[in-house]
Coordinates of C-alpha atoms and ligand atoms in Angstrom, one line a residue:
X241 CA 155.3 8.6 -26.2
X242 CA 158.0 5.9 -27.6
X243 CA 158.7 2.8 -25.7
X244 CA 160.3 0.4 -28.4
X245 CA 162.2 1.9 -31.0
X246 CA 163.8 -1.0 -32.9
X247 CA 166.8 1.0 -35.7
X248 CA 167.9 -1.3 -38.7
X249 CA 167.9 -4.7 -36.6
X250 CA 170.2 -7.4 -38.9
X251 CA 170.3 -10.2 -37.8
X252 CA 172.7 -13.3 -39.7
X253 CA 172.8 -16.8 -38.4
X254 CA 176.1 -18.6 -38.8
X255 CA 175.4 -22.2 -39.0
X256 CA 178.1 -25.5 -37.4
X257 CA 181.4 -25.6 -39.1
X258 CA 180.2 -28.3 -42.2
X259 CA 176.7 -27.5 -42.3
X260 CA 175.9 -25.7 -45.6
X261 CA 172.5 -24.4 -47.4
X262 CA 170.9 -23.8 -50.5
X263 CA 169.5 -19.9 -50.5
X264 CA 169.3 -18.8 -54.5
X265 CA 170.3 -21.7 -55.9
X266 CA 173.9 -20.5 -53.6
X267 CA 175.4 -23.2 -51.0
X268 CA 176.0 -21.0 -48.1
X269 CA 177.1 -21.0 -44.0
X270 CA 175.2 -18.6 -43.4
X271 CA 171.3 -17.3 -42.8
X272 CA 170.6 -13.4 -43.1
X273 CA 167.4 -13.9 -41.1
X274 CA 166.8 -10.0 -39.8
X275 CA 167.6 -7.4 -43.2
X276 CA 166.5 -3.9 -41.6
X277 CA 163.5 -4.6 -39.1
X278 CA 162.5 -0.7 -37.6
X279 CA 159.9 -0.8 -36.0
X280 CA 158.3 2.2 -33.5
X281 CA 156.1 1.1 -31.1
X282 CA 153.9 3.7 -29.3
X283 CA 154.1 3.6 -24.3
X284 CA 151.1 1.1 -24.2
X285 CA 150.5 0.0 -27.4
X286 CA 149.4 -3.2 -28.5
X287 CA 151.3 -5.2 -31.8
X288 CA 150.5 -7.7 -33.3
X289 CA 152.6 -9.4 -35.3
X290 CA 152.2 -11.9 -37.9
X291 CA 154.0 -13.8 -41.4
X292 CA 155.4 -16.6 -42.5
X293 CA 157.0 -19.1 -40.8
X294 CA 160.6 -18.5 -41.0
X295 CA 160.3 -15.0 -41.1
X296 CA 162.0 -13.6 -38.2
X297 CA 158.7 -13.0 -35.3
X298 CA 161.0 -15.0 -32.1
X299 CA 164.2 -13.9 -33.7
X300 CA 162.7 -9.9 -33.4
X301 CA 161.2 -10.6 -30.1
X302 CA 163.7 -12.5 -28.5
X303 CA 165.9 -9.2 -29.0
X304 CA 163.3 -7.3 -28.6
X305 CA 163.1 -9.3 -25.1
X306 CA 167.6 -8.8 -24.7
X307 CA 167.6 -12.4 -25.5
X308 CA 169.7 -12.9 -28.5
X309 CA 171.9 -9.6 -29.8
X310 CA 171.0 -8.2 -33.3
X311 CA 174.2 -8.4 -35.6
X312 CA 173.9 -4.9 -36.0
X313 CA 171.0 -2.5 -35.3
X314 CA 170.1 -1.6 -32.4
X315 CA 166.6 -2.0 -29.2
X316 CA 165.8 1.5 -27.2
X317 CA 162.3 0.7 -24.7
X318 CA 161.8 4.1 -23.3
X319 CA 165.7 5.5 -24.7
X320 CA 168.4 2.6 -22.8
X321 CA 169.9 -0.1 -25.3
X322 CA 169.1 -3.2 -24.9
X323 CA 171.9 -5.6 -25.2
X324 CA 170.7 -8.2 -22.1
X325 CA 166.9 -9.3 -20.3
X326 CA 166.2 -6.1 -18.9
X327 CA 163.7 -6.7 -15.9
X328 CA 160.7 -5.4 -16.9
X329 CA 159.9 -7.0 -20.2
X330 CA 157.8 -9.9 -19.8
X331 CA 157.5 -13.4 -22.0
X332 CA 154.9 -15.5 -22.1
X333 CA 155.9 -18.2 -24.6
X334 CA 154.0 -20.3 -26.4
X335 CA 154.4 -23.7 -23.9
X336 CA 153.3 -22.8 -20.2
X337 CA 157.6 -22.5 -19.2
X338 CA 156.3 -22.5 -15.5
X339 CA 158.1 -24.8 -12.4
X340 CA 156.6 -28.1 -12.4
X341 CA 158.0 -28.0 -8.7
X342 CA 155.4 -25.2 -7.2
X343 CA 152.2 -24.9 -7.3
X344 CA 150.2 -22.6 -8.8
X345 CA 150.5 -19.1 -6.7
X346 CA 154.2 -20.0 -5.7
X347 CA 155.0 -19.5 -10.2
X348 CA 153.5 -16.2 -9.6
X349 CA 155.5 -16.1 -6.4
X350 CA 158.6 -15.8 -7.4
X351 CA 158.1 -14.3 -10.3
X352 CA 158.2 -10.9 -7.1
X353 CA 160.1 -12.8 -5.5
X354 CA 163.2 -12.6 -7.8
X355 CA 161.8 -8.7 -8.0
X356 CA 162.8 -8.5 -3.9
X357 CA 159.3 -8.1 -3.5
X358 CA 158.0 -9.0 0.1
X359 CA 156.3 -11.5 1.7
X360 CA 153.1 -10.8 1.8
X361 CA 153.0 -8.3 -0.2
X362 CA 153.7 -11.4 -3.1
X363 CA 150.9 -14.0 -1.4
X364 CA 148.3 -10.8 -2.0
X365 CA 149.7 -9.5 -5.6
X366 CA 150.5 -13.9 -6.8
X367 CA 146.2 -14.6 -5.4
X368 CA 145.2 -11.2 -7.2
X369 CA 146.5 -11.7 -10.2
X370 CA 144.9 -15.7 -10.1
X371 CA 141.4 -14.2 -9.7
X372 CA 142.0 -11.4 -12.4
X373 CA 142.2 -14.9 -15.0
X374 CA 139.5 -16.6 -12.8
X375 CA 141.9 -18.8 -10.8
X376 CA 141.4 -18.9 -7.0
X377 CA 140.4 -21.1 -5.6
X378 CA 143.3 -23.4 -7.7
X379 CA 146.1 -22.0 -6.5
X380 CA 147.4 -24.5 -4.8
X381 CA 147.6 -27.0 -7.8
X382 CA 150.6 -27.6 -9.4
X383 CA 150.8 -27.1 -13.1
X384 CA 150.3 -31.3 -13.9
X385 CA 146.7 -30.6 -11.7
X386 CA 145.8 -27.7 -14.4
X387 CA 144.5 -27.5 -18.1
X388 CA 146.5 -26.4 -21.0
X389 CA 144.7 -23.3 -20.6
X390 CA 144.3 -22.0 -17.5
X391 CA 148.5 -23.2 -16.6
X392 CA 148.7 -20.9 -19.6
X393 CA 146.4 -18.4 -17.6
X394 CA 148.6 -18.9 -15.4
X395 CA 152.0 -17.9 -17.8
X396 CA 150.5 -14.3 -18.7
X397 CA 149.1 -14.0 -14.9
X398 CA 153.1 -14.6 -14.2
X399 CA 154.1 -12.1 -16.5
X400 CA 151.7 -9.6 -15.7
X401 CA 151.8 -9.6 -11.8
X402 CA 156.1 -8.2 -12.4
X403 CA 154.2 -5.5 -13.4
X404 CA 156.4 -5.1 -16.7
X405 CA 156.2 -1.9 -19.5
X406 CA 157.0 -4.5 -21.7
X407 CA 154.9 -7.9 -22.3
X408 CA 156.6 -9.4 -24.8
X409 CA 154.0 -12.9 -26.5
X410 CA 155.2 -15.1 -28.6
X411 CA 152.3 -17.0 -30.2
X412 CA 151.4 -18.1 -26.3
X413 CA 147.6 -19.2 -27.4
X414 CA 148.3 -21.0 -30.5
X415 CA 148.4 -24.5 -28.2
X416 CA 145.1 -23.7 -26.6
X417 CA 141.8 -25.4 -28.2
X418 CA 139.7 -21.6 -30.2
X419 CA 137.4 -21.5 -26.9
X420 CA 139.2 -21.2 -25.0
X421 CA 141.9 -19.7 -27.5
X422 CA 138.8 -16.4 -27.8
X423 CA 138.1 -17.0 -23.8
X424 CA 141.6 -15.8 -23.3
X425 CA 141.7 -13.1 -25.6
X426 CA 139.4 -11.5 -24.4
X427 CA 140.6 -11.6 -21.0
X428 CA 144.2 -10.9 -21.6
X429 CA 142.7 -7.5 -23.5
X430 CA 140.2 -6.1 -20.4
X431 CA 143.3 -6.5 -18.2
X432 CA 145.8 -5.1 -20.9
X433 CA 142.9 -2.1 -21.1
X434 CA 143.4 -1.7 -17.0
X435 CA 147.2 -1.6 -16.8
X436 CA 149.0 0.1 -19.2
X437 CA 151.3 -1.9 -20.7
X438 CA 153.1 -2.1 -23.7
X439 CA 152.3 -5.6 -25.5
X440 CA 154.5 -7.3 -28.5
X441 CA 152.2 -10.3 -29.3
X442 CA 152.5 -13.0 -32.2
X443 CA 149.9 -14.9 -33.8
X444 CA 149.9 -16.8 -36.8
X445 CA 145.5 -16.2 -36.7
X446 CA 144.9 -13.0 -38.6
X447 CA 141.9 -13.5 -36.4
X448 CA 143.4 -12.9 -33.6
X449 CA 146.1 -10.1 -34.5
X450 CA 142.9 -8.8 -35.9
X451 CA 140.8 -8.9 -32.6
X452 CA 143.4 -7.7 -30.3
X453 CA 145.8 -5.4 -32.4
X454 CA 146.9 -1.4 -32.3
X455 CA 148.3 -2.3 -35.0
X456 CA 149.8 -5.5 -36.5
X457 CA 152.7 -5.2 -38.2
X458 CA 152.9 -7.5 -41.3
X459 CA 156.9 -9.2 -41.5
X460 CA 157.8 -10.6 -45.4
X461 CA 159.1 -14.3 -45.5
X462 CA 163.0 -14.4 -45.1
X463 CA 165.3 -12.4 -44.4
X464 CA 162.0 -10.0 -42.4
X465 CA 161.3 -6.7 -42.9
X466 CA 158.3 -5.2 -42.0
X467 CA 156.5 -5.0 -45.4
X468 CA 153.1 -3.0 -44.1
X469 CA 151.7 -2.1 -41.0
X470 CA 148.4 -2.5 -40.9
X471 CA 145.7 -0.4 -38.2
X472 CA 143.4 -1.4 -36.7
X473 CA 140.8 1.4 -35.6
X474 CA 138.2 -0.7 -34.1
X475 CA 136.9 0.9 -31.0
X476 CA 137.0 -0.6 -27.2
X477 CA 136.6 -2.4 -25.2
X478 CA 136.3 -5.3 -27.8
X479 CA 134.2 -8.0 -27.6
X480 CA 133.8 -11.6 -29.7
X481 CA 131.2 -10.1 -31.7
X482 CA 132.8 -7.3 -33.2
X483 CA 134.5 -10.3 -35.5
X484 CA 131.0 -10.3 -37.5
X485 CA 131.4 -6.7 -38.5
X486 CA 132.0 -6.1 -42.3
X487 CA 134.6 -3.6 -40.6
X488 CA 136.2 -7.2 -38.9
X489 CA 136.5 -8.7 -42.8
X490 CA 137.3 -6.1 -44.1
X491 CA 140.7 -5.8 -42.2
X492 CA 140.6 -10.2 -42.7
X493 CA 140.9 -8.5 -46.2
X494 CA 143.8 -6.3 -46.0
X495 CA 146.0 -8.4 -43.0
X496 CA 145.5 -11.6 -45.7
X497 CA 145.8 -9.5 -48.7
X498 CA 150.0 -7.8 -46.8
X499 CA 150.7 -12.2 -45.8
X500 CA 149.7 -14.1 -49.2
X501 CA 152.9 -13.6 -51.2
X502 CA 155.3 -13.5 -48.5
X503 CA 153.8 -16.5 -47.5
X504 CA 154.0 -18.1 -50.9
X505 CA 157.8 -17.1 -51.1
X506 CA 158.1 -18.5 -47.8
X507 CA 157.6 -21.9 -49.1
X508 CA 159.7 -21.8 -51.8
X509 CA 162.1 -21.4 -50.2
X510 CA 162.3 -23.9 -47.0
X511 CA 161.8 -25.9 -50.5
X512 CA 165.5 -24.7 -50.6
X513 CA 166.4 -24.7 -47.8
X514 CA 166.8 -28.5 -45.6
X515 CA 167.8 -26.4 -43.0
X516 CA 163.6 -24.9 -43.0
X517 CA 162.7 -28.5 -43.1
X518 CA 163.1 -29.1 -39.8
Ligands
ATP848 N1 170.0 -20.8 -33.6 C1 169.5 -20.7 -34.9 N2 171.1 -20.8 -35.0 C2 170.1 -20.9 -37.4 N3 169.3 -20.3 -37.6 C3 168.1 -20.4 -36.6 C4 168.9 -19.8 -35.7 N4 167.2 -19.3 -35.0 C5 166.6 -18.9 -36.1 N5 167.2 -19.6 -37.1 C6 166.1 -19.5 -38.4 O1 166.1 -18.3 -38.2 C7 164.4 -18.7 -38.5 C8 163.7 -17.2 -38.1 O2 163.6 -18.0 -36.6 P1 162.5 -17.6 -36.3 O3 161.7 -18.8 -35.5 O4 161.9 -16.2 -35.9 O5 161.1 -17.7 -36.9 P2 159.1 -17.8 -37.3 O6 159.1 -16.3 -38.1 O7 159.3 -17.0 -35.7 O8 158.8 -18.7 -37.4 P3 157.9 -19.2 -37.3 O9 156.3 -18.6 -37.0 O10 157.1 -21.2 -37.8 O11 158.0 -19.6 -35.4 C9 164.6 -20.2 -39.1 O12 164.7 -20.2 -40.3 C10 165.2 -20.1 -38.3 O13 165.9 -21.2 -38.9
MG849 MG1 157.8 -18.4 -34.3

């Protein structure tokens, strides 16, 4: 059954008055970032989204999350057109985005509080989700008393505790060291396998994209479109060893093949447009 349908989504940003960029030799005051994105995501599916920098991955995620409006086209979740953030959609960003004045437990409780969950139940649930991520004993720590990996665990626990039907993750592990990153990938899969949430996960890491995904969506260089969708038929549950398998290696080749030209194009694009150099 389909959960998310993205139909012919376009997004053009109007630059500030007096601001221009040069695209394909032409000076222009607007930039088209997404140029007809079509995508159908099934219920419970784990999608990873890859593409060169500037291909509109974050903008697409924001549109799916209702944080940004498409210029044209539409996004539907369970048949409902998305025009604003939906309480059934959770978000995890690259930076932890925890409330610094709340403890780990209270950060998770907050997500439940805004959904009207009673005090007792929210504490129990927050404790349970912290324990799922190996954070029992850290309930009373404030974010600045936790490592980056722990903070990101809390951020993911907070998003999952709210029982989202859709979880949008924008490079959530990019700021972490390689070992912590692999551990969190495995933890995320282990928990996702239990809860049937639909995940859209943006990453620049090909290995991460393969390890997590049911399907990888490869975006073109700006203006972003879906270039190719690659099925990852590796068996589940997956463990880290799968990365050294022949099948995994085959996927690496396919994904890189799809990405290579786009990454080259994106680099030329930045050289022309000062806005992309920022
Ligand atoms: N509010 C905005 N106004 C103008 N341009 C914007 C705005 N938001 C994003 N853009 C432009 O849209 C393009 C796509 O941005 P987006 O952040 O979605 O790229 P991305 O694929 O997520 O890149 P990265 O991999 O670097 O995160 C970028 O060139 C960016 O400059
Ligand atoms: Mg981005």
